[in-house]
PDB file of N, CA and C in Angstrom:
ATOM      1  N   MET A   1     -41.431  87.404  53.233  1.00 68.00           N
ATOM      2  CA  MET A   1     -41.212  87.933  51.991  1.00 68.00           C
ATOM      3  C   MET A   1     -42.296  88.875  51.896  1.00 68.00           C
ATOM      4  N   CYS A   2     -42.245  90.108  51.765  1.00 83.00           N
ATOM      5  CA  CYS A   2     -43.250  91.050  51.498  1.00 83.00           C
ATOM      6  C   CYS A   2     -43.832  90.814  50.549  1.00 83.00           C
ATOM      7  N   GLU A   3     -45.352  91.086  50.380  1.00 86.00           N
ATOM      8  CA  GLU A   3     -46.432  90.986  49.300  1.00 86.00           C
ATOM      9  C   GLU A   3     -46.067  91.200  47.926  1.00 86.00           C
ATOM     10  N   LYS A   4     -45.524  92.620  48.253  1.00 82.00           N
ATOM     11  CA  LYS A   4     -45.107  92.931  46.986  1.00 82.00           C
ATOM     12  C   LYS A   4     -43.519  92.103  46.346  1.00 82.00           C
ATOM     13  N   CYS A   5     -42.531  92.236  46.761  1.00 79.00           N
ATOM     14  CA  CYS A   5     -41.475  91.305  46.487  1.00 79.00           C
ATOM     15  C   CYS A   5     -42.168  89.291  46.072  1.00 79.00           C
ATOM     16  N   LYS A   6     -43.241  89.017  46.735  1.00 83.00           N
ATOM     17  CA  LYS A   6     -43.804  87.656  46.554  1.00 83.00           C
ATOM     18  C   LYS A   6     -44.404  87.940  45.232  1.00 83.00           C
ATOM     19  N   ALA A   7     -45.090  89.249  44.647  1.00 83.00           N
ATOM     20  CA  ALA A   7     -45.457  89.076  43.572  1.00 83.00           C
ATOM     21  C   ALA A   7     -44.959  89.291  42.789  1.00 83.00           C
ATOM     22  N   ILE A   8     -43.722  90.328  43.057  1.00 81.00           N
ATOM     23  CA  ILE A   8     -42.704  89.938  41.887  1.00 81.00           C
ATOM     24  C   ILE A   8     -42.059  88.772  41.217  1.00 81.00           C
ATOM     25  N   ALA A   9     -41.830  87.971  42.489  1.00 82.00           N
ATOM     26  CA  ALA A   9     -41.348  86.643  42.470  1.00 82.00           C
ATOM     27  C   ALA A   9     -42.500  86.094  41.189  1.00 82.00           C
ATOM     28  N   ASP A  10     -43.192  86.100  41.886  1.00 84.00           N
ATOM     29  CA  ASP A  10     -44.456  85.121  41.142  1.00 84.00           C
ATOM     30  C   ASP A  10     -44.466  85.634  39.269  1.00 84.00           C
ATOM     31  N   GLU A  11     -44.299  86.556  39.926  1.00 83.00           N
ATOM     32  CA  GLU A  11     -44.144  87.016  37.501  1.00 83.00           C
ATOM     33  C   GLU A  11     -43.325  86.275  37.368  1.00 83.00           C
ATOM     34  N   GLN A  12     -41.927  86.946  38.031  1.00 82.00           N
ATOM     35  CA  GLN A  12     -40.598  86.441  37.361  1.00 82.00           C
ATOM     36  C   GLN A  12     -40.882  84.871  36.910  1.00 82.00           C
ATOM     37  N   ASN A  13     -41.416  84.386  37.884  1.00 82.00           N
ATOM     38  CA  ASN A  13     -41.420  82.808  37.691  1.00 82.00           C
ATOM     39  C   ASN A  13     -41.939  82.554  36.405  1.00 82.00           C
ATOM     40  N   ALA A  14     -43.559  83.067  36.392  1.00 83.00           N
ATOM     41  CA  ALA A  14     -44.186  82.628  35.915  1.00 83.00           C
ATOM     42  C   ALA A  14     -43.870  83.048  34.147  1.00 83.00           C
ATOM     43  N   LEU A  15     -43.369  83.769  34.197  1.00 81.00           N
ATOM     44  CA  LEU A  15     -41.910  84.282  33.033  1.00 81.00           C
ATOM     45  C   LEU A  15     -41.484  83.221  32.460  1.00 81.00           C
ATOM     46  N   PHE A  16     -40.369  83.026  33.531  1.00 80.00           N
ATOM     47  CA  PHE A  16     -39.777  81.904  33.032  1.00 80.00           C
ATOM     48  C   PHE A  16     -40.588  80.328  32.550  1.00 80.00           C
ATOM     49  N   GLU A  17     -41.215  80.399  33.465  1.00 82.00           N
ATOM     50  CA  GLU A  17     -42.237  79.272  32.829  1.00 82.00           C
ATOM     51  C   GLU A  17     -42.507  79.045  31.342  1.00 82.00           C
ATOM     52  N   GLU A  18     -42.649  80.415  31.091  1.00 84.00           N
ATOM     53  CA  GLU A  18     -43.376  80.716  29.473  1.00 84.00           C
ATOM     54  C   GLU A  18     -41.987  80.373  28.780  1.00 84.00           C
ATOM     55  N   MET A  19     -41.019  80.493  29.362  1.00 82.00           N
ATOM     56  CA  MET A  19     -40.022  80.511  27.961  1.00 82.00           C
ATOM     57  C   MET A  19     -39.429  78.436  28.084  1.00 82.00           C
ATOM     58  N   ASP A  20     -38.736  78.887  26.724  1.00 83.00           N
ATOM     59  CA  ASP A  20     -38.262  77.561  26.681  1.00 83.00           C
ATOM     60  C   ASP A  20     -36.965  77.359  27.391  1.00 83.00           C
ATOM     61  N   ALA A  21     -36.898  76.751  28.009  1.00 83.00           N
ATOM     62  CA  ALA A  21     -35.328  76.231  28.826  1.00 83.00           C
ATOM     63  C   ALA A  21     -34.204  76.041  28.409  1.00 83.00           C
ATOM     64  N   ASN A  22     -34.297  75.550  26.876  1.00 86.00           N
ATOM     65  CA  ASN A  22     -33.326  75.524  26.037  1.00 86.00           C
ATOM     66  C   ASN A  22     -32.891  76.468  25.076  1.00 86.00           C
ATOM     67  N   GLU A  23     -33.873  77.758  25.342  1.00 86.00           N
ATOM     68  CA  GLU A  23     -33.449  78.808  24.666  1.00 86.00           C
ATOM     69  C   GLU A  23     -32.636  79.802  25.447  1.00 86.00           C
ATOM     70  N   LEU A  24     -33.415  79.513  26.360  1.00 87.00           N
ATOM     71  CA  LEU A  24     -33.011  80.308  28.098  1.00 87.00           C
ATOM     72  C   LEU A  24     -31.304  80.369  28.362  1.00 87.00           C
ATOM     73  N   VAL A  25     -31.336  78.692  28.096  1.00 87.00           N
ATOM     74  CA  VAL A  25     -29.558  78.210  28.514  1.00 87.00           C
ATOM     75  C   VAL A  25     -28.191  78.614  27.363  1.00 87.00           C
ATOM     76  N   LYS A  26     -29.215  78.591  25.680  1.00 90.00           N
ATOM     77  CA  LYS A  26     -28.528  78.934  24.676  1.00 90.00           C
ATOM     78  C   LYS A  26     -28.021  80.421  24.339  1.00 90.00           C
ATOM     79  N   MET A  27     -29.133  81.278  25.513  1.00 89.00           N
ATOM     80  CA  MET A  27     -29.029  82.670  25.004  1.00 89.00           C
ATOM     81  C   MET A  27     -27.738  82.716  25.749  1.00 89.00           C
ATOM     82  N   LEU A  28     -28.422  82.596  26.851  1.00 88.00           N
ATOM     83  CA  LEU A  28     -27.273  82.703  28.141  1.00 88.00           C
ATOM     84  C   LEU A  28     -25.393  82.233  28.009  1.00 88.00           C
ATOM     85  N   GLY A  29     -25.162  81.382  27.064  1.00 91.00           N
ATOM     86  CA  GLY A  29     -24.043  80.510  26.584  1.00 91.00           C
ATOM     87  C   GLY A  29     -23.671  81.778  25.262  1.00 91.00           C
ATOM     88  N   ILE A  30     -24.398  81.819  24.996  1.00 92.00           N
ATOM     89  CA  ILE A  30     -24.287  83.825  23.514  1.00 92.00           C
ATOM     90  C   ILE A  30     -23.696  84.336  24.580  1.00 92.00           C
ATOM     91  N   VAL A  31     -24.232  85.086  25.319  1.00 90.00           N
ATOM     92  CA  VAL A  31     -24.187  85.833  26.233  1.00 90.00           C
ATOM     93  C   VAL A  31     -22.928  85.951  26.397  1.00 90.00           C
ATOM     94  N   ARG A  32     -22.338  84.791  27.583  1.00 89.00           N
ATOM     95  CA  ARG A  32     -21.186  84.541  27.707  1.00 89.00           C
ATOM     96  C   ARG A  32     -19.825  84.334  26.759  1.00 89.00           C
ATOM     97  N   GLY A  33     -20.032  84.239  25.935  1.00 89.00           N
ATOM     98  CA  GLY A  33     -18.908  83.536  24.870  1.00 89.00           C
ATOM     99  C   GLY A  33     -18.744  82.731  24.841  1.00 89.00           C
ATOM    100  N   THR A  34     -19.641  81.005  25.377  1.00 90.00           N
ATOM    101  CA  THR A  34     -19.356  79.700  25.088  1.00 90.00           C
ATOM    102  C   THR A  34     -19.941  79.450  23.679  1.00 90.00           C
ATOM    103  N   GLU A  35     -20.809  80.011  23.112  1.00 89.00           N
ATOM    104  CA  GLU A  35     -21.608  79.285  22.201  1.00 89.00           C
ATOM    105  C   GLU A  35     -20.667  80.248  21.054  1.00 89.00           C
ATOM    106  N   ASP A  36     -20.662  79.366  19.859  1.00 91.00           N
ATOM    107  CA  ASP A  36     -19.591  79.209  18.982  1.00 91.00           C
ATOM    108  C   ASP A  36     -21.107  80.350  17.447  1.00 91.00           C
ATOM    109  N   VAL A  37     -21.010  81.713  17.673  1.00 92.00           N
ATOM    110  CA  VAL A  37     -21.887  82.499  16.976  1.00 92.00           C
ATOM    111  C   VAL A  37     -21.126  83.529  15.990  1.00 92.00           C
ATOM    112  N   SER A  38     -21.837  84.079  15.241  1.00 93.00           N
ATOM    113  CA  SER A  38     -21.288  85.411  14.350  1.00 93.00           C
ATOM    114  C   SER A  38     -21.711  86.720  15.413  1.00 93.00           C
ATOM    115  N   ILE A  39     -20.742  87.314  15.353  1.00 92.00           N
ATOM    116  CA  ILE A  39     -20.642  88.727  16.096  1.00 92.00           C
ATOM    117  C   ILE A  39     -22.133  89.280  15.839  1.00 92.00           C
ATOM    118  N   PHE A  40     -23.152  89.810  15.413  1.00 94.00           N
ATOM    119  CA  PHE A  40     -24.003  89.906  14.846  1.00 94.00           C
ATOM    120  C   PHE A  40     -24.867  88.988  15.433  1.00 94.00           C
ATOM    121  N   GLU A  41     -24.977  88.042  15.613  1.00 94.00           N
ATOM    122  CA  GLU A  41     -26.493  86.812  16.130  1.00 94.00           C
ATOM    123  C   GLU A  41     -25.515  87.441  17.788  1.00 94.00           C
ATOM    124  N   ARG A  42     -24.931  87.526  18.273  1.00 93.00           N
ATOM    125  CA  ARG A  42     -24.179  87.380  19.072  1.00 93.00           C
ATOM    126  C   ARG A  42     -25.074  88.817  20.083  1.00 93.00           C
ATOM    127  N   LEU A  43     -24.551  89.867  19.349  1.00 94.00           N
ATOM    128  CA  LEU A  43     -24.923  91.306  19.223  1.00 94.00           C
ATOM    129  C   LEU A  43     -26.920  91.615  19.558  1.00 94.00           C
ATOM    130  N   PHE A  44     -27.444  90.318  18.873  1.00 93.00           N
ATOM    131  CA  PHE A  44     -28.829  90.427  19.058  1.00 93.00           C
ATOM    132  C   PHE A  44     -28.556  89.615  19.547  1.00 93.00           C
ATOM    133  N   THR A  45     -28.572  88.946  20.029  1.00 91.00           N
ATOM    134  CA  THR A  45     -28.708  88.070  21.223  1.00 91.00           C
ATOM    135  C   THR A  45     -28.580  89.135  22.675  1.00 91.00           C
ATOM    136  N   VAL A  46     -27.533  90.281  22.994  1.00 91.00           N
ATOM    137  CA  VAL A  46     -27.296  90.693  24.064  1.00 91.00           C
ATOM    138  C   VAL A  46     -28.259  91.159  24.210  1.00 91.00           C
ATOM    139  N   LEU A  47     -28.687  92.128  23.153  1.00 92.00           N
ATOM    140  CA  LEU A  47     -29.803  93.155  22.554  1.00 92.00           C
ATOM    141  C   LEU A  47     -31.198  92.619  23.379  1.00 92.00           C
ATOM    142  N   ASN A  48     -31.406  91.139  22.830  1.00 89.00           N
ATOM    143  CA  ASN A  48     -32.299  90.478  23.063  1.00 89.00           C
ATOM    144  C   ASN A  48     -32.710  89.437  25.012  1.00 89.00           C
ATOM    145  N   PHE A  49     -31.287  89.604  25.426  1.00 88.00           N
ATOM    146  CA  PHE A  49     -31.575  89.266  26.744  1.00 88.00           C
ATOM    147  C   PHE A  49     -31.382  90.732  27.658  1.00 88.00           C
ATOM    148  N   ASN A  50     -31.204  91.779  27.015  1.00 87.00           N
ATOM    149  CA  ASN A  50     -30.843  93.309  27.636  1.00 87.00           C
ATOM    150  C   ASN A  50     -32.592  93.535  27.976  1.00 87.00           C
ATOM    151  N   SER A  51     -33.448  93.468  27.189  1.00 86.00           N
ATOM    152  CA  SER A  51     -34.858  93.667  27.055  1.00 86.00           C
ATOM    153  C   SER A  51     -35.775  92.695  28.078  1.00 86.00           C
ATOM    154  N   THR A  52     -34.915  91.353  27.673  1.00 84.00           N
ATOM    155  CA  THR A  52     -35.310  90.068  28.798  1.00 84.00           C
ATOM    156  C   THR A  52     -35.850  90.288  29.936  1.00 84.00           C
ATOM    157  N   PHE A  53     -34.273  91.004  30.193  1.00 83.00           N
ATOM    158  CA  PHE A  53     -34.155  91.022  31.887  1.00 83.00           C
ATOM    159  C   PHE A  53     -33.575  92.130  31.933  1.00 83.00           C
ATOM    160  N   GLU A  54     -34.360  93.147  31.906  1.00 82.00           N
ATOM    161  CA  GLU A  54     -34.026  94.756  32.762  1.00 82.00           C
ATOM    162  C   GLU A  54     -33.249  95.125  33.544  1.00 82.00           C
ATOM    163  N   GLU A  55     -33.104  93.825  34.888  1.00 83.00           N
ATOM    164  CA  GLU A  55     -32.973  94.595  36.040  1.00 83.00           C
ATOM    165  C   GLU A  55     -32.110  93.263  36.329  1.00 83.00           C
ATOM    166  N   PRO A  56     -30.559  93.333  37.132  1.00 83.00           N
ATOM    167  CA  PRO A  56     -29.722  92.557  37.109  1.00 83.00           C
ATOM    168  C   PRO A  56     -30.607  91.302  38.487  1.00 83.00           C
ATOM    169  N   THR A  57     -31.893  91.786  39.193  1.00 82.00           N
ATOM    170  CA  THR A  57     -31.825  90.960  40.008  1.00 82.00           C
ATOM    171  C   THR A  57     -32.957  89.893  38.671  1.00 82.00           C
ATOM    172  N   GLN A  58     -33.263  90.102  37.819  1.00 83.00           N
ATOM    173  CA  GLN A  58     -34.239  88.988  37.456  1.00 83.00           C
ATOM    174  C   GLN A  58     -33.112  88.153  36.919  1.00 83.00           C
ATOM    175  N   VAL A  59     -32.029  88.094  36.512  1.00 85.00           N
ATOM    176  CA  VAL A  59     -31.041  87.614  36.261  1.00 85.00           C
ATOM    177  C   VAL A  59     -30.563  86.409  37.479  1.00 85.00           C
ATOM    178  N   VAL A  60     -30.928  87.266  38.522  1.00 85.00           N
ATOM    179  CA  VAL A  60     -30.489  86.282  39.831  1.00 85.00           C
ATOM    180  C   VAL A  60     -31.938  85.348  40.037  1.00 85.00           C
ATOM    181  N   ALA A  61     -32.698  85.828  39.840  1.00 84.00           N
ATOM    182  CA  ALA A  61     -34.180  85.228  39.792  1.00 84.00           C
ATOM    183  C   ALA A  61     -34.265  83.991  38.812  1.00 84.00           C
ATOM    184  N   LEU A  62     -33.659  84.077  38.093  1.00 85.00           N
ATOM    185  CA  LEU A  62     -33.168  83.347  36.669  1.00 85.00           C
ATOM    186  C   LEU A  62     -32.713  82.044  36.753  1.00 85.00           C
ATOM    187  N   ALA A  63     -31.772  82.288  38.090  1.00 87.00           N
ATOM    188  CA  ALA A  63     -30.316  81.203  38.383  1.00 87.00           C
ATOM    189  C   ALA A  63     -31.532  80.566  39.583  1.00 87.00           C
ATOM    190  N   HIS A  64     -31.953  81.076  40.506  1.00 85.00           N
ATOM    191  CA  HIS A  64     -32.658  81.103  41.440  1.00 85.00           C
ATOM    192  C   HIS A  64     -33.520  79.602  40.731  1.00 85.00           C
ATOM    193  N   HIS A  65     -34.169  79.980  39.769  1.00 85.00           N
ATOM    194  CA  HIS A  65     -35.622  79.211  39.221  1.00 85.00           C
ATOM    195  C   HIS A  65     -34.987  78.147  38.669  1.00 85.00           C
ATOM    196  N   PHE A  66     -33.818  78.158  38.277  1.00 87.00           N
ATOM    197  CA  PHE A  66     -33.174  76.844  37.513  1.00 87.00           C
ATOM    198  C   PHE A  66     -32.272  76.155  38.316  1.00 87.00           C
ATOM    199  N   GLY A  67     -32.466  76.934  39.209  1.00 90.00           N
ATOM    200  CA  GLY A  67     -31.035  76.013  40.583  1.00 90.00           C
ATOM    201  C   GLY A  67     -32.695  74.946  41.475  1.00 90.00           C
ATOM    202  N   VAL A  68     -34.025  76.002  41.757  1.00 88.00           N
ATOM    203  CA  VAL A  68     -34.712  75.287  42.295  1.00 88.00           C
ATOM    204  C   VAL A  68     -35.379  73.866  41.539  1.00 88.00           C
ATOM    205  N   HIS A  69     -34.971  73.793  40.452  1.00 87.00           N
ATOM    206  CA  HIS A  69     -36.060  72.370  39.195  1.00 87.00           C
ATOM    207  C   HIS A  69     -34.869  71.405  39.411  1.00 87.00           C
ATOM    208  N   TYR A  70     -33.482  72.236  39.493  1.00 91.00           N
ATOM    209  CA  TYR A  70     -31.853  71.430  39.139  1.00 91.00           C
ATOM    210  C   TYR A  70     -31.937  70.374  40.567  1.00 91.00           C
ATOM    211  N   LEU A  71     -32.233  71.038  42.195  1.00 93.00           N
ATOM    212  CA  LEU A  71     -32.339  70.575  43.497  1.00 93.00           C
ATOM    213  C   LEU A  71     -33.151  69.957  42.975  1.00 93.00           C
ATOM    214  N   ALA A  72     -34.778  69.828  42.440  1.00 93.00           N
ATOM    215  CA  ALA A  72     -35.861  68.651  42.174  1.00 93.00           C
ATOM    216  C   ALA A  72     -35.163  68.129  41.716  1.00 93.00           C
ATOM    217  N   GLU A  73     -34.670  68.111  40.149  1.00 94.00           N
ATOM    218  CA  GLU A  73     -34.438  66.669  39.509  1.00 94.00           C
ATOM    219  C   GLU A  73     -33.603  66.134  40.458  1.00 94.00           C
ATOM    220  N   LYS A  74     -32.586  66.733  40.902  1.00 94.00           N
ATOM    221  CA  LYS A  74     -31.539  65.669  41.809  1.00 94.00           C
ATOM    222  C   LYS A  74     -31.910  64.939  42.907  1.00 94.00           C
ATOM    223  N   GLU A  75     -32.858  64.987  43.330  1.00 94.00           N
ATOM    224  CA  GLU A  75     -33.718  64.434  44.749  1.00 94.00           C
ATOM    225  C   GLU A  75     -34.538  63.252  43.921  1.00 94.00           C
ATOM    226  N   LEU A  76     -35.301  63.709  42.849  1.00 94.00           N
ATOM    227  CA  LEU A  76     -36.073  62.669  42.037  1.00 94.00           C
ATOM    228  C   LEU A  76     -34.804  61.309  41.313  1.00 94.00           C
ATOM    229  N   ALA A  77     -33.482  62.126  40.767  1.00 93.00           N
ATOM    230  CA  ALA A  77     -32.561  61.037  40.131  1.00 93.00           C
ATOM    231  C   ALA A  77     -32.101  60.500  41.489  1.00 93.00           C
ATOM    232  N   ASP A  78     -31.786  60.725  42.662  1.00 93.00           N
ATOM    233  CA  ASP A  78     -30.986  59.912  43.772  1.00 93.00           C
ATOM    234  C   ASP A  78     -32.354  59.204  44.064  1.00 93.00           C
ATOM    235  N   LYS A  79     -33.604  59.508  44.500  1.00 93.00           N
ATOM    236  CA  LYS A  79     -35.091  58.274  44.778  1.00 93.00           C
ATOM    237  C   LYS A  79     -34.827  57.318  43.475  1.00 93.00           C
ATOM    238  N   LEU A  80     -34.772  58.020  42.853  1.00 92.00           N
ATOM    239  CA  LEU A  80     -34.651  56.603  41.949  1.00 92.00           C
ATOM    240  C   LEU A  80     -33.410  55.583  41.844  1.00 92.00           C
ATOM    241  N   GLN A  81     -32.615  55.965  41.912  1.00 92.00           N
ATOM    242  CA  GLN A  81     -31.058  55.311  41.792  1.00 92.00           C
ATOM    243  C   GLN A  81     -31.084  54.728  43.365  1.00 92.00           C
ATOM    244  N   ALA A  82     -31.156  54.619  44.290  1.00 90.00           N
ATOM    245  CA  ALA A  82     -31.744  54.591  45.770  1.00 90.00           C
ATOM    246  C   ALA A  82     -32.630  53.107  45.047  1.00 90.00           C
ATOM    247  N   THR A  83     -34.030  53.942  44.831  1.00 89.00           N
ATOM    248  CA  THR A  83     -34.300  52.215  44.405  1.00 89.00           C
ATOM    249  C   THR A  83     -33.683  50.836  43.361  1.00 89.00           C
ATOM    250  N   LEU A  84     -33.132  51.624  42.295  1.00 88.00           N
ATOM    251  CA  LEU A  84     -32.817  50.650  41.219  1.00 88.00           C
ATOM    252  C   LEU A  84     -31.556  49.845  42.511  1.00 88.00           C
ATOM    253  N   ASP A  85     -30.776  50.418  43.191  1.00 86.00           N
ATOM    254  CA  ASP A  85     -29.712  49.621  44.235  1.00 86.00           C
ATOM    255  C   ASP A  85     -30.604  48.833  44.826  1.00 86.00           C
ATOM    256  N   MET A  86     -31.820  49.273  45.680  1.00 85.00           N
ATOM    257  CA  MET A  86     -32.378  48.410  46.419  1.00 85.00           C
ATOM    258  C   MET A  86     -32.690  47.134  45.448  1.00 85.00           C
ATOM    259  N   VAL A  87     -33.195  47.853  44.269  1.00 82.00           N
ATOM    260  CA  VAL A  87     -33.333  46.102  43.309  1.00 82.00           C
ATOM    261  C   VAL A  87     -32.695  45.262  43.060  1.00 82.00           C
ATOM    262  N   SER A  88     -31.314  45.748  42.588  1.00 80.00           N
ATOM    263  CA  SER A  88     -30.435  45.586  42.568  1.00 80.00           C
ATOM    264  C   SER A  88     -29.857  44.628  43.374  1.00 80.00           C
ATOM    265  N   GLU A  89     -29.814  44.869  44.755  1.00 77.00           N
ATOM    266  CA  GLU A  89     -28.780  44.360  45.748  1.00 77.00           C
ATOM    267  C   GLU A  89     -30.309  43.195  46.133  1.00 77.00           C
ATOM    268  N   THR A  90     -31.375  43.360  45.973  1.00 72.00           N
ATOM    269  CA  THR A  90     -32.243  41.956  46.620  1.00 72.00           C
ATOM    270  C   THR A  90     -32.079  41.131  45.101  1.00 72.00           C
ATOM    271  N   GLN A  91     -32.240  41.597  43.595  1.00 68.00           N
ATOM    272  CA  GLN A  91     -31.433  40.229  43.058  1.00 68.00           C
ATOM    273  C   GLN A  91     -30.370  39.447  42.839  1.00 68.00           C
ATOM    274  N   ARG A  92     -29.088  40.429  43.299  1.00 68.00           N
ATOM    275  CA  ARG A  92     -28.178  39.714  44.331  1.00 68.00           C
ATOM    276  C   ARG A  92     -28.271  39.099  45.101  1.00 68.00           C
ATOM    277  N   THR A  93     -29.028  38.833  45.824  1.00 67.00           N
ATOM    278  CA  THR A  93     -29.025  38.348  47.505  1.00 67.00           C
ATOM    279  C   THR A  93     -30.154  37.042  46.799  1.00 67.00           C
ATOM    280  N   ASP A  94     -31.151  37.105  45.828  1.00 64.00           N
ATOM    281  CA  ASP A  94     -31.665  35.963  45.430  1.00 64.00           C
ATOM    282  C   ASP A  94     -31.130  35.063  44.692  1.00 64.00           C
ATOM    283  N   ASP A  95     -30.061  35.762  43.785  1.00 64.00           N
ATOM    284  CA  ASP A  95     -28.955  34.493  43.105  1.00 64.00           C
ATOM    285  C   ASP A  95     -28.257  34.258  43.566  1.00 64.00           C
ATOM    286  N   THR A  96     -27.501  34.773  44.536  1.00 68.00           N
ATOM    287  CA  THR A  96     -26.397  34.414  45.887  1.00 68.00           C
ATOM    288  C   THR A  96     -26.917  33.258  46.489  1.00 68.00           C
ATOM    289  N   ASN A  97     -28.688  33.160  46.665  1.00 70.00           N
ATOM    290  CA  ASN A  97     -29.496  32.092  47.893  1.00 70.00           C
ATOM    291  C   ASN A  97     -29.714  31.300  46.575  1.00 70.00           C
ATOM    292  N   LYS A  98     -29.680  31.456  45.191  1.00 73.00           N
ATOM    293  CA  LYS A  98     -29.985  29.921  44.474  1.00 73.00           C
ATOM    294  C   LYS A  98     -28.564  29.860  44.227  1.00 73.00           C
ATOM    295  N   SER A  99     -27.241  30.283  44.081  1.00 74.00           N
ATOM    296  CA  SER A  99     -26.144  29.699  44.142  1.00 74.00           C
ATOM    297  C   SER A  99     -25.574  28.555  45.160  1.00 74.00           C
ATOM    298  N   GLU A 100     -26.150  29.293  46.420  1.00 75.00           N
ATOM    299  CA  GLU A 100     -25.434  28.546  47.232  1.00 75.00           C
ATOM    300  C   GLU A 100     -26.163  27.017  47.272  1.00 75.00           C
ATOM    301  N   ALA A 101     -27.699  26.924  47.138  1.00 74.00           N
ATOM    302  CA  ALA A 101     -28.784  26.196  47.281  1.00 74.00           C
ATOM    303  C   ALA A 101     -28.385  25.186  45.915  1.00 74.00           C
ATOM    304  N   ILE A 102     -27.462  25.389  45.051  1.00 77.00           N
ATOM    305  CA  ILE A 102     -26.879  24.420  43.960  1.00 77.00           C
ATOM    306  C   ILE A 102     -26.070  24.098  44.489  1.00 77.00           C
ATOM    307  N   ILE A 103     -25.474  24.948  45.111  1.00 76.00           N
ATOM    308  CA  ILE A 103     -23.656  24.585  45.506  1.00 76.00           C
ATOM    309  C   ILE A 103     -24.264  23.088  46.955  1.00 76.00           C
ATOM    310  N   ALA A 104     -25.294  23.272  47.832  1.00 76.00           N
ATOM    311  CA  ALA A 104     -25.785  22.445  48.919  1.00 76.00           C
ATOM    312  C   ALA A 104     -26.071  20.972  48.046  1.00 76.00           C
ATOM    313  N   SER A 105     -26.989  21.442  47.069  1.00 77.00           N
ATOM    314  CA  SER A 105     -27.284  20.215  46.342  1.00 77.00           C
ATOM    315  C   SER A 105     -26.181  19.696  45.655  1.00 77.00           C
ATOM    316  N   LYS A 106     -26.062  20.217  45.332  1.00 74.00           N
ATOM    317  CA  LYS A 106     -24.228  19.077  44.069  1.00 74.00           C
ATOM    318  C   LYS A 106     -23.196  18.439  45.276  1.00 74.00           C
ATOM    319  N   ASP A 107     -23.318  19.174  46.958  1.00 77.00           N
ATOM    320  CA  ASP A 107     -22.801  19.033  47.475  1.00 77.00           C
ATOM    321  C   ASP A 107     -23.249  17.242  48.018  1.00 77.00           C
ATOM    322  N   ARG A 108     -24.437  17.392  48.321  1.00 80.00           N
ATOM    323  CA  ARG A 108     -25.363  16.574  48.353  1.00 80.00           C
ATOM    324  C   ARG A 108     -25.290  15.140  47.797  1.00 80.00           C
ATOM    325  N   GLU A 109     -25.261  15.726  46.567  1.00 76.00           N
ATOM    326  CA  GLU A 109     -25.132  14.645  45.634  1.00 76.00           C
ATOM    327  C   GLU A 109     -24.027  13.714  45.612  1.00 76.00           C
ATOM    328  N   ILE A 110     -23.094  14.349  45.239  1.00 77.00           N
ATOM    329  CA  ILE A 110     -21.344  13.817  45.538  1.00 77.00           C
ATOM    330  C   ILE A 110     -21.229  13.283  46.631  1.00 77.00           C
ATOM    331  N   ALA A 111     -21.992  13.429  48.174  1.00 76.00           N
ATOM    332  CA  ALA A 111     -21.757  12.810  49.163  1.00 76.00           C
ATOM    333  C   ALA A 111     -22.387  11.174  49.006  1.00 76.00           C
ATOM    334  N   GLY A 112     -23.962  11.059  48.345  1.00 75.00           N
ATOM    335  CA  GLY A 112     -24.978  10.625  48.196  1.00 75.00           C
ATOM    336  C   GLY A 112     -23.492   9.431  47.290  1.00 75.00           C
ATOM    337  N   LEU A 113     -23.053  10.164  46.087  1.00 75.00           N
ATOM    338  CA  LEU A 113     -22.701   9.085  45.308  1.00 75.00           C
ATOM    339  C   LEU A 113     -21.141   8.401  46.179  1.00 75.00           C
ATOM    340  N   LYS A 114     -20.662   9.233  46.780  1.00 74.00           N
ATOM    341  CA  LYS A 114     -19.382   8.210  47.834  1.00 74.00           C
ATOM    342  C   LYS A 114     -19.856   7.290  48.967  1.00 74.00           C
ATOM    343  N   SER A 115     -20.872   7.475  48.881  1.00 65.00           N
ATOM    344  CA  SER A 115     -21.661   6.193  50.320  1.00 65.00           C
ATOM    345  C   SER A 115     -22.239   5.197  49.060  1.00 65.00           C
TER     346      SER A 115
END
């Protein structure tokens, strides 16, 4: 990436970090037409969107920015799920071992009573 492009990307990322993600998502929903708002609020939001994102590449940069954060969160969630699965499996193994020990103990007790 050239220095100029990197500087632009850094500037855009800084802008996206300053903006509230919930507001951005709501703005995109209103512009897209999936939010139930009045026509005036939609018009105002479209104008605000247009002034916030002056170039189409900025919208692509926003999508990339959200995508990077999504993938980082997904990786973290996958690691947490793997940890939970591992702990759960260990607990199930311990429970199985305890059950087997109890059954063996009861079998010995029954065998002792029979003799």
